[in-house]
PDB file of C-alpha atoms in Angstrom:
ATOM      1  CA  ARG C   1      90.161   0.411  31.424  1.00 69.00           C
ATOM      2  CA  LYS C   2      92.259  -2.774  29.799  1.00 80.00           C
ATOM      3  CA  GLU C   3      93.298  -4.766  33.161  1.00 88.00           C
ATOM      4  CA  VAL C   4      96.903  -4.953  31.595  1.00 92.00           C
ATOM      5  CA  GLU C   5      98.136  -2.262  29.462  1.00 94.00           C
ATOM      6  CA  GLN C   6     101.998  -2.287  27.038  1.00 94.00           C
ATOM      7  CA  ASP C   7     102.824   0.882  25.002  1.00 88.00           C
ATOM      8  CA  PRO C   8     102.797  -1.797  21.380  1.00 86.00           C
ATOM      9  CA  GLY C   9     106.037   0.588  20.308  1.00 88.00           C
ATOM     10  CA  PRO C  10     107.646  -0.359  17.987  1.00 92.00           C
ATOM     11  CA  PHE C  11     110.159   0.297  19.521  1.00 94.00           C
ATOM     12  CA  ASN C  12     113.386   0.583  16.749  1.00 96.00           C
ATOM     13  CA  VAL C  13     116.628   0.486  18.703  1.00 97.00           C
ATOM     14  CA  PRO C  14     120.911   0.179  17.584  1.00 97.00           C
ATOM     15  CA  GLU C  15     122.507  -2.953  19.188  1.00 97.00           C
ATOM     16  CA  GLY C  16     123.738  -1.767  22.396  1.00 97.00           C
ATOM     17  CA  ALA C  17     121.258   0.548  23.497  1.00 97.00           C
ATOM     18  CA  THR C  18     119.709  -1.064  26.318  1.00 97.00           C
ATOM     19  CA  VAL C  19     115.692  -0.416  25.443  1.00 96.00           C
ATOM     20  CA  ALA C  20     112.735  -0.704  29.020  1.00 95.00           C
ATOM     21  CA  PHE C  21     108.856  -1.497  28.457  1.00 92.00           C
ATOM     22  CA  ASN C  22     106.211  -0.557  30.929  1.00 94.00           C
ATOM     23  CA  CYS C  23     103.363  -2.321  31.724  1.00 96.00           C
ATOM     24  CA  THR C  24     101.046  -1.285  33.997  1.00 96.00           C
ATOM     25  CA  TYR C  25      97.425  -3.440  35.479  1.00 95.00           C
ATOM     26  CA  SER C  26      95.131  -2.318  37.065  1.00 93.00           C
ATOM     27  CA  ASN C  27      94.143  -4.342  39.954  1.00 89.00           C
ATOM     28  CA  SER C  28      96.003  -4.142  43.042  1.00 89.00           C
ATOM     29  CA  ALA C  29      94.827  -7.545  43.984  1.00 87.00           C
ATOM     30  CA  SER C  30      97.497  -9.130  40.814  1.00 88.00           C
ATOM     31  CA  GLN C  31      99.388 -11.591  42.705  1.00 85.00           C
ATOM     32  CA  SER C  32     102.162 -12.758  40.616  1.00 87.00           C
ATOM     33  CA  PHE C  33     103.800 -11.570  37.584  1.00 91.00           C
ATOM     34  CA  PHE C  34     105.481 -13.149  34.043  1.00 93.00           C
ATOM     35  CA  TRP C  35     107.229 -11.285  30.693  1.00 96.00           C
ATOM     36  CA  TYR C  36     106.889 -14.063  27.806  1.00 96.00           C
ATOM     37  CA  ARG C  37     108.753 -12.093  24.265  1.00 97.00           C
ATOM     38  CA  GLN C  38     106.597 -14.201  21.500  1.00 96.00           C
ATOM     39  CA  ASP C  39     109.027 -14.817  18.013  1.00 95.00           C
ATOM     40  CA  CYS C  40     106.999 -13.226  14.089  1.00 92.00           C
ATOM     41  CA  ARG C  41     104.940 -15.639  13.902  1.00 90.00           C
ATOM     42  CA  LYS C  42     106.056 -18.755  16.519  1.00 94.00           C
ATOM     43  CA  GLU C  43     104.557 -18.679  20.077  1.00 95.00           C
ATOM     44  CA  PRO C  44     104.944 -16.989  23.751  1.00 95.00           C
ATOM     45  CA  LYS C  45     107.676 -18.296  25.822  1.00 95.00           C
ATOM     46  CA  LEU C  46     108.292 -17.683  29.220  1.00 92.00           C
ATOM     47  CA  LEU C  47     111.119 -15.612  30.201  1.00 95.00           C
ATOM     48  CA  MET C  48     111.179 -14.547  33.460  1.00 93.00           C
ATOM     49  CA  SER C  49     109.028 -13.878  36.299  1.00 90.00           C
ATOM     50  CA  VAL C  50     108.996 -10.102  38.493  1.00 91.00           C
ATOM     51  CA  TYR C  51     109.133 -10.887  41.942  1.00 84.00           C
ATOM     52  CA  SER C  52     109.011  -7.436  43.923  1.00 86.00           C
ATOM     53  CA  SER C  53     112.517  -7.181  45.122  1.00 88.00           C
ATOM     54  CA  GLY C  54     113.815  -8.101  41.252  1.00 87.00           C
ATOM     55  CA  ASN C  55     115.439  -9.646  39.632  1.00 92.00           C
ATOM     56  CA  GLU C  56     118.604 -10.171  37.304  1.00 94.00           C
ATOM     57  CA  ASP C  57     118.493 -12.617  34.777  1.00 93.00           C
ATOM     58  CA  GLY C  58     122.062 -11.805  32.144  1.00 96.00           C
ATOM     59  CA  ARG C  59     120.967  -8.805  29.980  1.00 97.00           C
ATOM     60  CA  PHE C  60     117.233  -8.281  31.068  1.00 97.00           C
ATOM     61  CA  THR C  61     116.052  -7.000  34.851  1.00 97.00           C
ATOM     62  CA  ALA C  62     112.085  -7.447  35.368  1.00 96.00           C
ATOM     63  CA  GLN C  63     111.168  -4.898  38.387  1.00 96.00           C
ATOM     64  CA  LEU C  64     107.749  -4.513  40.514  1.00 95.00           C
ATOM     65  CA  ASN C  65     106.780  -1.700  41.543  1.00 94.00           C
ATOM     66  CA  ARG C  66     103.402  -2.491  43.476  1.00 93.00           C
ATOM     67  CA  ALA C  67     101.638   1.100  44.731  1.00 94.00           C
ATOM     68  CA  SER C  68     102.308   2.605  41.244  1.00 94.00           C
ATOM     69  CA  GLN C  69     101.017  -0.086  39.418  1.00 95.00           C
ATOM     70  CA  TYR C  70     103.397  -1.405  37.225  1.00 94.00           C
ATOM     71  CA  ILE C  71     106.243  -3.785  36.566  1.00 96.00           C
ATOM     72  CA  SER C  72     108.565  -3.158  33.355  1.00 96.00           C
ATOM     73  CA  LEU C  73     111.605  -4.965  31.845  1.00 97.00           C
ATOM     74  CA  LEU C  74     114.621  -3.909  31.211  1.00 97.00           C
ATOM     75  CA  ILE C  75     117.123  -5.511  28.091  1.00 97.00           C
ATOM     76  CA  ARG C  76     120.635  -4.259  28.169  1.00 98.00           C
ATOM     77  CA  ASP C  77     123.567  -4.276  25.713  1.00 98.00           C
ATOM     78  CA  SER C  78     120.887  -5.113  22.778  1.00 98.00           C
ATOM     79  CA  LYS C  79     121.740  -7.629  19.988  1.00 98.00           C
ATOM     80  CA  LEU C  80     119.741  -8.350  16.808  1.00 97.00           C
ATOM     81  CA  SER C  81     117.879 -11.633  18.276  1.00 97.00           C
ATOM     82  CA  ASP C  82     116.171  -9.496  21.079  1.00 97.00           C
ATOM     83  CA  SER C  83     113.358  -8.316  18.227  1.00 97.00           C
ATOM     84  CA  ALA C  84     110.486  -9.280  19.107  1.00 97.00           C
ATOM     85  CA  THR C  85     107.544  -8.752  21.268  1.00 96.00           C
ATOM     86  CA  TYR C  86     107.888  -8.721  24.607  1.00 97.00           C
ATOM     87  CA  LEU C  87     104.365  -9.663  26.700  1.00 96.00           C
ATOM     88  CA  CYS C  88     103.245  -8.746  29.729  1.00 95.00           C
ATOM     89  CA  VAL C  89     101.426 -10.925  31.801  1.00 93.00           C
ATOM     90  CA  VAL C  90      99.415 -10.311  35.238  1.00 92.00           C
ATOM     91  CA  SER C  91      97.980 -13.029  37.435  1.00 87.00           C
ATOM     92  CA  LYS C  92      95.304 -13.385  40.579  1.00 78.00           C
ATOM     93  CA  THR C  93      95.034 -15.613  42.449  1.00 63.00           C
ATOM     94  CA  SER C  94      91.811 -17.395  40.950  1.00 54.00           C
ATOM     95  CA  TYR C  95      93.007 -20.272  37.980  1.00 55.00           C
ATOM     96  CA  ASP C  96      90.986 -18.278  35.277  1.00 54.00           C
ATOM     97  CA  LYS C  97      92.519 -14.665  35.932  1.00 69.00           C
ATOM     98  CA  VAL C  98      96.117 -14.959  33.744  1.00 84.00           C
ATOM     99  CA  ILE C  99      96.265 -12.030  32.329  1.00 89.00           C
ATOM    100  CA  PHE C 100      98.448 -11.349  29.764  1.00 93.00           C
ATOM    101  CA  GLY C 101      99.212  -7.859  28.356  1.00 93.00           C
ATOM    102  CA  PRO C 102      98.591  -7.271  24.346  1.00 93.00           C
ATOM    103  CA  GLY C 103     102.622  -7.080  23.255  1.00 94.00           C
ATOM    104  CA  THR C 104     105.220  -4.169  23.024  1.00 95.00           C
ATOM    105  CA  SER C 105     107.669  -4.566  19.859  1.00 95.00           C
ATOM    106  CA  LEU C 106     111.673  -4.763  19.590  1.00 96.00           C
ATOM    107  CA  SER C 107     113.436  -4.243  16.594  1.00 96.00           C
ATOM    108  CA  VAL C 108     117.432  -4.533  17.794  1.00 97.00           C
ATOM    109  CA  ILE C 109     118.236  -2.682  14.032  1.00 96.00           C
ATOM    110  CA  PRO C 110     122.389  -3.085  13.347  1.00 94.00           C
TER     111      PRO C 110
ATOM    112  CA  ASN P   1     112.095 -34.028  23.089  1.00 62.00           C
ATOM    113  CA  ALA P   2     108.065 -32.537  21.192  1.00 76.00           C
ATOM    114  CA  GLY P   3     106.307 -30.706  24.213  1.00 94.00           C
ATOM    115  CA  VAL P   4     103.404 -29.185  22.982  1.00 97.00           C
ATOM    116  CA  THR P   5     101.958 -30.311  19.739  1.00 96.00           C
ATOM    117  CA  GLN P   6      98.418 -28.561  18.039  1.00 97.00           C
ATOM    118  CA  THR P   7      97.282 -30.818  14.337  1.00 96.00           C
ATOM    119  CA  PRO P   8      96.676 -28.799  12.383  1.00 97.00           C
ATOM    120  CA  LYS P   9      98.519 -26.089  11.363  1.00 96.00           C
ATOM    121  CA  PHE P  10      96.531 -23.819   9.136  1.00 96.00           C
ATOM    122  CA  GLN P  11      92.508 -23.968   8.589  1.00 96.00           C
ATOM    123  CA  VAL P  12      90.241 -22.664   5.903  1.00 97.00           C
ATOM    124  CA  LEU P  13      86.186 -22.834   7.149  1.00 96.00           C
ATOM    125  CA  LYS P  14      83.426 -22.312   5.777  1.00 97.00           C
ATOM    126  CA  THR P  15      80.261 -20.569   8.136  1.00 97.00           C
ATOM    127  CA  GLY P  16      78.107 -22.527  10.267  1.00 97.00           C
ATOM    128  CA  GLN P  17      81.735 -25.943  10.102  1.00 97.00           C
ATOM    129  CA  SER P  18      83.137 -27.615  12.376  1.00 96.00           C
ATOM    130  CA  MET P  19      85.736 -28.298  13.028  1.00 96.00           C
ATOM    131  CA  THR P  20      88.196 -29.989  16.657  1.00 97.00           C
ATOM    132  CA  LEU P  21      91.820 -28.624  17.157  1.00 98.00           C
ATOM    133  CA  GLN P  22      93.682 -31.117  18.721  1.00 97.00           C
ATOM    134  CA  CYS P  23      96.653 -30.649  21.224  1.00 97.00           C
ATOM    135  CA  ALA P  24      98.669 -33.078  22.987  1.00 97.00           C
ATOM    136  CA  GLN P  25     101.510 -32.961  25.478  1.00 96.00           C
ATOM    137  CA  ASP P  26     104.355 -35.196  25.963  1.00 95.00           C
ATOM    138  CA  MET P  27     105.410 -34.017  29.783  1.00 94.00           C
ATOM    139  CA  ASN P  28     103.058 -35.031  31.945  1.00 93.00           C
ATOM    140  CA  HIS P  29     101.841 -32.459  33.123  1.00 92.00           C
ATOM    141  CA  ASN P  30      98.508 -31.961  34.795  1.00 91.00           C
ATOM    142  CA  SER P  31      96.883 -28.180  33.764  1.00 90.00           C
ATOM    143  CA  MET P  32      96.406 -27.858  30.128  1.00 92.00           C
ATOM    144  CA  TYR P  33      95.264 -24.298  28.050  1.00 93.00           C
ATOM    145  CA  TRP P  34      93.269 -22.797  25.026  1.00 96.00           C
ATOM    146  CA  TYR P  35      94.100 -19.862  24.394  1.00 96.00           C
ATOM    147  CA  ARG P  36      93.015 -17.688  21.055  1.00 97.00           C
ATOM    148  CA  GLN P  37      95.386 -14.219  20.395  1.00 96.00           C
ATOM    149  CA  ASP P  38      93.810 -11.362  17.907  1.00 94.00           C
ATOM    150  CA  PRO P  39      95.731  -7.889  17.110  1.00 85.00           C
ATOM    151  CA  GLY P  40      95.973  -5.883  19.722  1.00 80.00           C
ATOM    152  CA  MET P  41      93.881  -8.355  22.312  1.00 82.00           C
ATOM    153  CA  GLY P  42      96.234 -10.073  24.466  1.00 86.00           C
ATOM    154  CA  LEU P  43      96.135 -14.473  24.793  1.00 92.00           C
ATOM    155  CA  ARG P  44      92.474 -14.734  25.788  1.00 93.00           C
ATOM    156  CA  LEU P  45      91.972 -18.342  27.419  1.00 91.00           C
ATOM    157  CA  ILE P  46      89.201 -19.546  26.396  1.00 94.00           C
ATOM    158  CA  TYR P  47      88.767 -23.483  28.343  1.00 93.00           C
ATOM    159  CA  TYR P  48      91.041 -24.323  30.829  1.00 91.00           C
ATOM    160  CA  SER P  49      91.800 -27.983  32.628  1.00 91.00           C
ATOM    161  CA  ALA P  50      93.398 -28.062  35.674  1.00 87.00           C
ATOM    162  CA  SER P  51      93.385 -32.009  35.734  1.00 86.00           C
ATOM    163  CA  GLU P  52      92.807 -35.275  34.168  1.00 86.00           C
ATOM    164  CA  GLY P  53      89.187 -35.168  33.527  1.00 86.00           C
ATOM    165  CA  THR P  54      87.799 -31.275  34.853  1.00 90.00           C
ATOM    166  CA  THR P  55      87.607 -28.394  32.590  1.00 92.00           C
ATOM    167  CA  ASP P  56      86.849 -24.960  33.147  1.00 90.00           C
ATOM    168  CA  LYS P  57      85.594 -21.261  31.374  1.00 91.00           C
ATOM    169  CA  GLY P  58      87.694 -18.942  30.477  1.00 89.00           C
ATOM    170  CA  GLU P  59      87.746 -15.461  29.594  1.00 88.00           C
ATOM    171  CA  VAL P  60      86.201 -16.412  26.054  1.00 94.00           C
ATOM    172  CA  PRO P  61      84.785 -19.681  25.734  1.00 96.00           C
ATOM    173  CA  ASN P  62      81.293 -18.489  23.656  1.00 96.00           C
ATOM    174  CA  GLY P  63      81.003 -20.767  20.390  1.00 96.00           C
ATOM    175  CA  TYR P  64      84.011 -23.298  22.299  1.00 97.00           C
ATOM    176  CA  ASN P  65      83.950 -26.746  23.001  1.00 97.00           C
ATOM    177  CA  VAL P  66      86.672 -28.678  25.268  1.00 97.00           C
ATOM    178  CA  SER P  67      86.981 -32.607  26.118  1.00 96.00           C
ATOM    179  CA  ARG P  68      90.448 -33.992  28.263  1.00 95.00           C
ATOM    180  CA  LEU P  69      90.608 -36.918  26.544  1.00 88.00           C
ATOM    181  CA  ASN P  70      93.500 -38.050  28.893  1.00 94.00           C
ATOM    182  CA  LYS P  71      96.522 -36.865  30.377  1.00 94.00           C
ATOM    183  CA  ARG P  72      98.122 -35.753  26.909  1.00 96.00           C
ATOM    184  CA  GLU P  73      95.523 -34.609  24.911  1.00 97.00           C
ATOM    185  CA  PHE P  74      93.036 -31.347  25.456  1.00 97.00           C
ATOM    186  CA  SER P  75      91.010 -30.662  21.738  1.00 97.00           C
ATOM    187  CA  LEU P  76      89.313 -27.381  21.204  1.00 98.00           C
ATOM    188  CA  ARG P  77      86.424 -27.619  18.593  1.00 98.00           C
ATOM    189  CA  LEU P  78      83.945 -25.154  17.276  1.00 97.00           C
ATOM    190  CA  GLU P  79      80.666 -26.958  16.664  1.00 93.00           C
ATOM    191  CA  SER P  80      79.579 -23.673  13.823  1.00 96.00           C
ATOM    192  CA  ALA P  81      82.411 -22.153  12.838  1.00 96.00           C
ATOM    193  CA  ALA P  82      82.063 -17.705  12.988  1.00 97.00           C
ATOM    194  CA  PRO P  83      83.288 -15.667  11.079  1.00 96.00           C
ATOM    195  CA  SER P  84      84.536 -14.237  14.639  1.00 96.00           C
ATOM    196  CA  GLN P  85      87.689 -17.412  15.550  1.00 97.00           C
ATOM    197  CA  THR P  86      89.216 -15.484  13.267  1.00 97.00           C
ATOM    198  CA  SER P  87      92.763 -15.539  14.852  1.00 97.00           C
ATOM    199  CA  VAL P  88      95.105 -18.009  15.910  1.00 97.00           C
ATOM    200  CA  TYR P  89      94.773 -20.951  18.760  1.00 98.00           C
ATOM    201  CA  PHE P  90      97.226 -21.724  20.685  1.00 97.00           C
ATOM    202  CA  CYS P  91      97.763 -24.393  23.169  1.00 97.00           C
ATOM    203  CA  ALA P  92      99.971 -25.159  26.069  1.00 95.00           C
ATOM    204  CA  SER P  93     100.694 -26.335  29.432  1.00 94.00           C
ATOM    205  CA  SER P  94     102.418 -26.051  32.264  1.00 90.00           C
ATOM    206  CA  GLU P  95     103.361 -28.896  35.596  1.00 86.00           C
ATOM    207  CA  ALA P  96     101.618 -27.028  38.263  1.00 74.00           C
ATOM    208  CA  ARG P  97      97.925 -28.781  39.541  1.00 66.00           C
ATOM    209  CA  GLY P  98      97.428 -25.295  41.604  1.00 58.00           C
ATOM    210  CA  SER P  99      96.618 -22.168  42.000  1.00 54.00           C
ATOM    211  CA  PRO P 100      97.758 -19.779  40.580  1.00 47.00           C
ATOM    212  CA  SER P 101      99.112 -21.195  37.372  1.00 74.00           C
ATOM    213  CA  ILE P 102     100.636 -20.207  34.281  1.00 84.00           C
ATOM    214  CA  PRO P 103     101.838 -21.379  30.409  1.00 88.00           C
ATOM    215  CA  GLN P 104     105.108 -22.876  31.335  1.00 87.00           C
ATOM    216  CA  HIS P 105     105.031 -24.482  27.565  1.00 93.00           C
ATOM    217  CA  PHE P 106     102.408 -23.887  24.141  1.00 96.00           C
ATOM    218  CA  GLY P 107     102.119 -25.223  20.841  1.00 96.00           C
ATOM    219  CA  ASP P 108     103.277 -23.890  16.730  1.00 95.00           C
ATOM    220  CA  GLY P 109      99.493 -22.798  16.631  1.00 96.00           C
ATOM    221  CA  THR P 110      96.278 -22.636  14.307  1.00 97.00           C
ATOM    222  CA  ARG P 111      95.933 -20.286  12.078  1.00 96.00           C
ATOM    223  CA  LEU P 112      92.075 -20.155  11.272  1.00 97.00           C
ATOM    224  CA  SER P 113      90.043 -17.866   9.424  1.00 96.00           C
ATOM    225  CA  ILE P 114      86.204 -18.649   8.608  1.00 97.00           C
ATOM    226  CA  LEU P 115      85.214 -17.375   6.186  1.00 95.00           C
TER     227      LEU P 115
END
C-alpha cells in the first residue's frame, strides 16, 4: 500500500459546484498535513495546512480525520481558476519523511 | 522578487552524459530540496540540505549528487545519465532549519529527457 493515496480523478465539475477530495495515509504516526495545488506544467504551490480542528480559507476547507487516517479538501463555489491538480502532503517527525501524494486533477467547466 | 530560480528549464541528454542542474533562492532560506516528479508517482525527494554546509539523502538519491555551495545555491548533478532519470526536477526551499519541514517555495522546474 502506498504511504499517501489520492483518487487521481479527473474530477470535472461545473462552475459554482462544491467538490471534495480525500487523501488517505498509511502511517498513523504522521504529524503534519498539507494541501498544495499544481497548475498544468507549473510548480507546486502551498495551498494550506490541515489542522486537527480543521481550517478554512475562503472557499477552501481542510479537515483531518486521524481515526480513519485521511484528510479532505472541500472547495465551494468552484471557479474556472480552481482547475489544477491538488497534492496531499503528509509528514512525520523526521526530516526526510515528507510524502507527496500523486495528486487529484480538477477541471472546472464553464 | 525572483524566489527560487532553476536552470536550465529544458534539457535533452544522451545516456551516459553528465550535467548539473542549478538552483538559487533569494529569500535567505535555510533549507533547500531537490525533488523529481513522475506521472502517477507524486514528488519524491532526492536530496535535501537543512542548512548551509550540510546535505542528506532523500527517498531516491541513487545516481545523483548535490552541492550546497552557499546559503543561496544548491546544485544537483547527474554523473552518468540513464533513461530512468527522465523526469521533471524541482528545486525548493523553506525558511525552517529543523524538522519537520516542508518545502514552501518551488522553482519552475527542469524538464529533463534522457535518450
